[in-house]
CSV table of C-alpha atoms in Angstrom, one decimal:
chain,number,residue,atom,x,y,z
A,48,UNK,CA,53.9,-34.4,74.9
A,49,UNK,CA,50.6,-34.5,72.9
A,50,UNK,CA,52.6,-34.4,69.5
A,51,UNK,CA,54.7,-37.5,69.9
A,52,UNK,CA,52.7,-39.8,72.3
A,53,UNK,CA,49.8,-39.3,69.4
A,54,UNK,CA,52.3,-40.2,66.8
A,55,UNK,CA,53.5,-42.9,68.8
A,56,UNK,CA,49.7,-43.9,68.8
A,57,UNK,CA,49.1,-44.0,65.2
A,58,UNK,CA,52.7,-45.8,64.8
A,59,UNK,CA,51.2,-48.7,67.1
A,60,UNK,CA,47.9,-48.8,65.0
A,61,UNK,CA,48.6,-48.4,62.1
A,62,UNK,CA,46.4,-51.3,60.0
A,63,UNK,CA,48.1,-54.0,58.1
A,64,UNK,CA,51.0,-54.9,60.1
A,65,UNK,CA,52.3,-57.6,62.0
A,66,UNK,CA,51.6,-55.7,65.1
A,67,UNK,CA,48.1,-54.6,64.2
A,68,UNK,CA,47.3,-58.1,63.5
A,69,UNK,CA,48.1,-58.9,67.1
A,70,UNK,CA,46.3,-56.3,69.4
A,71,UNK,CA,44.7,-54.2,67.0
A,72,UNK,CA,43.9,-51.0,68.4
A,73,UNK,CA,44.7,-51.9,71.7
A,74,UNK,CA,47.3,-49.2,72.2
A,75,UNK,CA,46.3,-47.4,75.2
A,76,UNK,CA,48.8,-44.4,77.3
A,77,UNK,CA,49.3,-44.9,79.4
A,78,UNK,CA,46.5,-47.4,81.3
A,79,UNK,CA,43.9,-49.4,79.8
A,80,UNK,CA,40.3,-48.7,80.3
A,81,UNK,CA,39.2,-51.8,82.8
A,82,UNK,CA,38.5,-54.4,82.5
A,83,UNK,CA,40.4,-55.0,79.3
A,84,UNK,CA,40.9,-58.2,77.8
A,85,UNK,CA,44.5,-59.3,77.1
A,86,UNK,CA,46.7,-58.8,74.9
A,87,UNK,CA,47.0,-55.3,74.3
A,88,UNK,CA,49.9,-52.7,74.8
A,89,UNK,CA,50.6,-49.5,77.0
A,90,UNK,CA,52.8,-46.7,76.5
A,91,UNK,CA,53.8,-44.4,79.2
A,92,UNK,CA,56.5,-41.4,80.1
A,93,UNK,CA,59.4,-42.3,81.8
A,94,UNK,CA,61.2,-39.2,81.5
A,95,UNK,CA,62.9,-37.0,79.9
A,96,UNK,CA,62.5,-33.3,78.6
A,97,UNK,CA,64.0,-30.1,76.9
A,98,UNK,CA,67.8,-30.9,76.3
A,99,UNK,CA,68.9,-26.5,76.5
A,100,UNK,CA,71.8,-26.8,74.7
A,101,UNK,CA,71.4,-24.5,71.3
A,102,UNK,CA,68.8,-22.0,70.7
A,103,UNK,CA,66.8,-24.5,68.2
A,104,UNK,CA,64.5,-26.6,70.9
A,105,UNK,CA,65.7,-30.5,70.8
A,106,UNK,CA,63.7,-33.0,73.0
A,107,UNK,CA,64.9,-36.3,74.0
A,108,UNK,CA,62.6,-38.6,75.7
A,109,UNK,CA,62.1,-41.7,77.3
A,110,UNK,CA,58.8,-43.9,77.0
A,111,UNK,CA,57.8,-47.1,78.2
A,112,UNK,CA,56.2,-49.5,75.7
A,113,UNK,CA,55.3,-52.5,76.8
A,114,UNK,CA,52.7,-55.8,75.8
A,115,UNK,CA,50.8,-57.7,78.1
A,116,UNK,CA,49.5,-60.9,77.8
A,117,UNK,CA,48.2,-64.2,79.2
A,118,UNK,CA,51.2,-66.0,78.3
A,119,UNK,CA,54.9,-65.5,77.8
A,120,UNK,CA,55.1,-66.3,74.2
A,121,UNK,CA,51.8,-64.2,73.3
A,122,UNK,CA,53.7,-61.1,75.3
A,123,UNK,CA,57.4,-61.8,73.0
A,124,UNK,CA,55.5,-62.2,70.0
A,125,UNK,CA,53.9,-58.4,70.4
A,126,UNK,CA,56.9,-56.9,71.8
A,127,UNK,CA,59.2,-58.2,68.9
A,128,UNK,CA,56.8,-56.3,67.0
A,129,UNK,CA,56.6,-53.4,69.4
A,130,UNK,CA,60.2,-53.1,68.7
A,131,UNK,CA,59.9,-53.2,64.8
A,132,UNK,CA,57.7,-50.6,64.9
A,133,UNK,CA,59.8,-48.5,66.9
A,134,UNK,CA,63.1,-49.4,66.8
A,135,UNK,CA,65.5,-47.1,64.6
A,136,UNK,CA,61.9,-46.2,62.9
A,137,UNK,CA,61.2,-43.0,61.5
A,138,UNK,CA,57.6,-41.8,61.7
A,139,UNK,CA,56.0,-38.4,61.9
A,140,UNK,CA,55.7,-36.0,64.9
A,141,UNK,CA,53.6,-33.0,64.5
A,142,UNK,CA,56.0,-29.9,64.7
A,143,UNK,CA,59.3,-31.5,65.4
A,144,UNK,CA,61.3,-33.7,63.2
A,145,UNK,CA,62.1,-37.2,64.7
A,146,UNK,CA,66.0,-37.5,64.9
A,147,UNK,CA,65.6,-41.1,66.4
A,148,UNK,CA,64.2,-43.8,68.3
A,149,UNK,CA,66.0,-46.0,70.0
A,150,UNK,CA,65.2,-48.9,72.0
A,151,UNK,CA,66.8,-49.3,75.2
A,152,UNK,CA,66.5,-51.0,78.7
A,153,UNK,CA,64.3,-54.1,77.8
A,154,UNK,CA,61.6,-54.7,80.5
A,155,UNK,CA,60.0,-57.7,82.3
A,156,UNK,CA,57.3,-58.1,84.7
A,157,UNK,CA,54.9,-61.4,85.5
A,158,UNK,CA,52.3,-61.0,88.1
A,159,UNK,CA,48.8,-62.7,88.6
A,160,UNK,CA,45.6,-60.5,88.3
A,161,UNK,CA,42.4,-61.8,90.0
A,162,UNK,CA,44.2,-65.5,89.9
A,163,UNK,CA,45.2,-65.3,85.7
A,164,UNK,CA,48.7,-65.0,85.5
A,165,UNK,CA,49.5,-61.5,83.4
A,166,UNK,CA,53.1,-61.4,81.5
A,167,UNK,CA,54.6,-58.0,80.4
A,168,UNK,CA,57.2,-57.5,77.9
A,169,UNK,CA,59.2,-54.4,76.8
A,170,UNK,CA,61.2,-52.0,76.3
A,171,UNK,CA,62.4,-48.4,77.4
A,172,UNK,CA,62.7,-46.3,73.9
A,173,UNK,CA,64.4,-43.0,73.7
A,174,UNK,CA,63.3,-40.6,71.2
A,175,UNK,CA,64.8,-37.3,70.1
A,176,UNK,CA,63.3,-34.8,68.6
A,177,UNK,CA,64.6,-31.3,67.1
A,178,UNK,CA,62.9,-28.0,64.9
B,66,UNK,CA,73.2,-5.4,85.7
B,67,UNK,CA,73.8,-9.1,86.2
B,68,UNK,CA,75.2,-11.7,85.2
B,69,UNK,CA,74.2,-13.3,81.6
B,70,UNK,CA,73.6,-16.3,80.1
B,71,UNK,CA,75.0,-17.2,76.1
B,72,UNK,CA,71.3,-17.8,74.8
B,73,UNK,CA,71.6,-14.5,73.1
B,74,UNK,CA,75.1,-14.8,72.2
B,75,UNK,CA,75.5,-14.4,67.7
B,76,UNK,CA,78.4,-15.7,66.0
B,77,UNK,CA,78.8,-14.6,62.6
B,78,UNK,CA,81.9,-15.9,59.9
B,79,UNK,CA,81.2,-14.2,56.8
B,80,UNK,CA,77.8,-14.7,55.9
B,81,UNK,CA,77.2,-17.5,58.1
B,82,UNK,CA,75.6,-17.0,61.3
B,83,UNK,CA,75.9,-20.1,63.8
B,84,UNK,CA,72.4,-20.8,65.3
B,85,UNK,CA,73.1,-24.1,66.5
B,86,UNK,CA,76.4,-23.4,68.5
B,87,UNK,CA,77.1,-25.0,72.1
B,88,UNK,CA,80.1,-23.1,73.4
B,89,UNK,CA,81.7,-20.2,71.6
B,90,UNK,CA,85.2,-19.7,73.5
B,91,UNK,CA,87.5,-16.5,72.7
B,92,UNK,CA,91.2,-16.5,73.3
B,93,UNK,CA,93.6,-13.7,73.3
B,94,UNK,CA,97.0,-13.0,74.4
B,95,UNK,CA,100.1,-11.4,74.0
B,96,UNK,CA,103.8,-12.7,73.3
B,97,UNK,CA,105.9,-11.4,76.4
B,98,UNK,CA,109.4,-10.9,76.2
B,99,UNK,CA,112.1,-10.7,79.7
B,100,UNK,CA,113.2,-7.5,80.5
B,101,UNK,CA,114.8,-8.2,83.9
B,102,UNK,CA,117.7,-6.6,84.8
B,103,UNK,CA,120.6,-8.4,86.8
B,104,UNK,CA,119.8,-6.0,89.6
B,105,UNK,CA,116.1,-6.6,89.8
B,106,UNK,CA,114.1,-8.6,92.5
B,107,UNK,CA,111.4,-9.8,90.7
B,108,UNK,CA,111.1,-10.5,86.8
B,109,UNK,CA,109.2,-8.0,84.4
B,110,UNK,CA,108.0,-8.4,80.6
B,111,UNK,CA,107.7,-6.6,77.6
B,112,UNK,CA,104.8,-6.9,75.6
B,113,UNK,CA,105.2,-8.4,72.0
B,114,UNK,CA,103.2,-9.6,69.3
B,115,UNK,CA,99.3,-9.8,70.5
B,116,UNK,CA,97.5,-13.2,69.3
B,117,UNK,CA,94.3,-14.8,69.7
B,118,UNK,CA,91.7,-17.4,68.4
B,119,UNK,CA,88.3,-17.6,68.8
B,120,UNK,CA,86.5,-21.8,68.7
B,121,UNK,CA,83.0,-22.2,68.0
B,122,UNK,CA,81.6,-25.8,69.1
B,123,UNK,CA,77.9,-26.2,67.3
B,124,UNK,CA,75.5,-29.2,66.5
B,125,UNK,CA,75.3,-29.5,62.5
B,126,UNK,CA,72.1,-29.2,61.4
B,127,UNK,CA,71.5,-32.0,58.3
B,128,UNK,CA,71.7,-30.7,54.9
B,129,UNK,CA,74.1,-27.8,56.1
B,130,UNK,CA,77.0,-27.8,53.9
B,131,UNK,CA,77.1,-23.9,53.3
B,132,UNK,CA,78.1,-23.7,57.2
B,133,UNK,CA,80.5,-26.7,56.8
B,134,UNK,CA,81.8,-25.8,53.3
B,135,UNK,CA,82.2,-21.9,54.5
B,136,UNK,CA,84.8,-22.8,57.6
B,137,UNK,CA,86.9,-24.9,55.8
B,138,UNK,CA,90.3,-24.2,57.3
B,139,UNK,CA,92.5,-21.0,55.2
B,140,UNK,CA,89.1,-19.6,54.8
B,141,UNK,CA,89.3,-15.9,56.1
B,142,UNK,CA,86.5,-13.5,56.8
B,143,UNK,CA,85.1,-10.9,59.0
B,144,UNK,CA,84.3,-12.2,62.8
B,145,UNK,CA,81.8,-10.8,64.5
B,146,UNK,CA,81.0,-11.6,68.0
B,147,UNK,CA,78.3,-10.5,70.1
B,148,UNK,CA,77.7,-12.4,73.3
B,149,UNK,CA,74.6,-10.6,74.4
B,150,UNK,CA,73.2,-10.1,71.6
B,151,UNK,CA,72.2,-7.4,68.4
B,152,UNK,CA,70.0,-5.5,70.4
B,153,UNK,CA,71.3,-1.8,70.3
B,154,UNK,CA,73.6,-0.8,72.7
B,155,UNK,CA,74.8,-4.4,73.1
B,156,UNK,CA,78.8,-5.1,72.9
B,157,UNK,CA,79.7,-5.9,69.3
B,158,UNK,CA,83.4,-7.7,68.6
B,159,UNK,CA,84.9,-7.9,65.1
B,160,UNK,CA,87.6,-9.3,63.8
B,161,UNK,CA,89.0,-10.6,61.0
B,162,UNK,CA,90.1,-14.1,61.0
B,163,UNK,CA,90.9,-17.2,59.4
B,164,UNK,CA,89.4,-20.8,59.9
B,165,UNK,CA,92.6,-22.6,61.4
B,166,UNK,CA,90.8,-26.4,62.1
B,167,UNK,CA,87.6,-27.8,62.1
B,168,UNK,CA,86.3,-31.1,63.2
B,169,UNK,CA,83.4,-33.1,62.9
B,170,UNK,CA,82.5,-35.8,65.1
B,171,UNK,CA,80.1,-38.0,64.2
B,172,UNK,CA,78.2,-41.0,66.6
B,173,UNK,CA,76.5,-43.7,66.1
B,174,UNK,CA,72.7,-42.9,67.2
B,175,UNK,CA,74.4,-39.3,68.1
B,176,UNK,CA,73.6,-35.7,67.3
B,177,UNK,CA,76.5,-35.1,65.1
B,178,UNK,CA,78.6,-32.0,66.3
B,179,UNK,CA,81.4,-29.8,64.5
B,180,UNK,CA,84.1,-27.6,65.7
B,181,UNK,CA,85.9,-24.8,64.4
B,182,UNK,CA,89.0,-22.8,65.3
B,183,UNK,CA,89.5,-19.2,63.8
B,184,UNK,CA,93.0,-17.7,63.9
B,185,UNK,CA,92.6,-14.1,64.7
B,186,UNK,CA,94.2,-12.0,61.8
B,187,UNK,CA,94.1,-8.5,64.3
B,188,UNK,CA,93.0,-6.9,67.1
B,189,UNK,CA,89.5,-7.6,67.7
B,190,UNK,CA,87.5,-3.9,67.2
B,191,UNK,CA,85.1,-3.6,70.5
B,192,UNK,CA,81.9,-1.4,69.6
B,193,UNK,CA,78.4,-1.8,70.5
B,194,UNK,CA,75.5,-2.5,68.2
């Protein structure tokens, strides 16, 4: 959904916060350009859609946003702030009004890339959105 | 003709049309009282008082308090019901009625939803739009 995933994009970058500080604009949905140097942070659908319950549209959807990094501690560091930035945040979405987001599931992945060990951390966040 | 689905249904209390509304349930029945004779082989009724309700559930949309404030329950207006719609030609129902309950529920991190029961005051007037 264009709307939220390029709100979600300018939540991630927006200059002068803790998160910024750490991967700058290194906000990419949902895969890096490659080769990218580390850290930086993906967002991708996980699922989700139309909820058809009223006649007013409500969405609720599920995204993964996750850091990677070269080392554990780098990858917490940016997905604590991930989750500040997200979690039980309000932000704008173009045409809809953001009812919540909500962090969910948390999510953990090591694995070693061309020999460098690569460390993910995240979370699943569900977002719901209304006219 | 087929079957239908309640997208088009319109509820209306009053002024206040219910455009965020879930399930919209009507109810009606009548008292029966036992006629059987000692003779007879299988019991019979007599029709008495007819009765009826009809319950709305809806999401509540925020800053709403006219639809909140207008079913507060000994509120009584004119019900109309039209589960396929205002298009001409389309069944209309109206009654009046008066707001017996309402509920709220609210949830943490949850839509919040209300219910209301209206207490059918008559019989409910079938027409068409």
């Amino acid at each position: 959904m264009n709307a939220l995933e390029t709100a979600l994009f300018t939540q991630l970058t927006t200059p002068a916060t803790p998160l910024y500080a750490l991967v700058g604009t290194k906000v990419y949905n949902p895969i890096a350009p490659q080769p990218a140097a580390l850290p930086y942070v993906i967002f991708a659908f996980g699922g989700g859609g139309d909820a058809n319950e009223t006649a007013i549209d409500r969405l609720e959807l599920v995204y993964l946003v996750k850091a990677l990094a070269a080392t554990k501690l780098a990858a917490g560091q940016i997905d604590d702030e991930l989750r500040a930035r997200l979690h039980q945040q309000t932000f704008s979405v173009t045409g809809w009004t953001l009812l919540a987001c909500l962090r969910e599931s948390e999510v953990q992945l090591d694995e070693v890339v061309n020999g460098a060990p690569v460390f993910h951390r995240g979370a699943l966040y569900r977002i719901k959105l209304a006219k | 003709m087929g079957e239908y689905l309640g997208r088009n249904a319109v509820l209306t209390f009053g002024s206040i049309t219910f455009g965020r509304f879930t399930t919209i349930d009507t109810d009606e029945s009548v008292d029966v009282v036992d006629k059987s004779a000692g003779s007879d082989t299988h019991d019979s009724v007599l029709a008495g008082l007819a009765k009826g309700q009809i319950s709305l559930n809806s999401n509540h949309n925020a800053g709403d308090t006219a639809t909140w404030n207008g079913v507060a329950p000994g509120t009584e207006g004119t019900l109309v019901y039209s589960p396929e719609g205002t298009a001409t030609g389309k069944p209309k129902y109206s009654v009046v009625a008066m707001v017996q309950n309402r509920q709220r529920k609210t949830g943490y991190n949850d839509l919040t939803r209300f219910s209301a029961t209206f207490k059918l005051q008559a019989d409910v007037a079938g027409t068409a739009w």
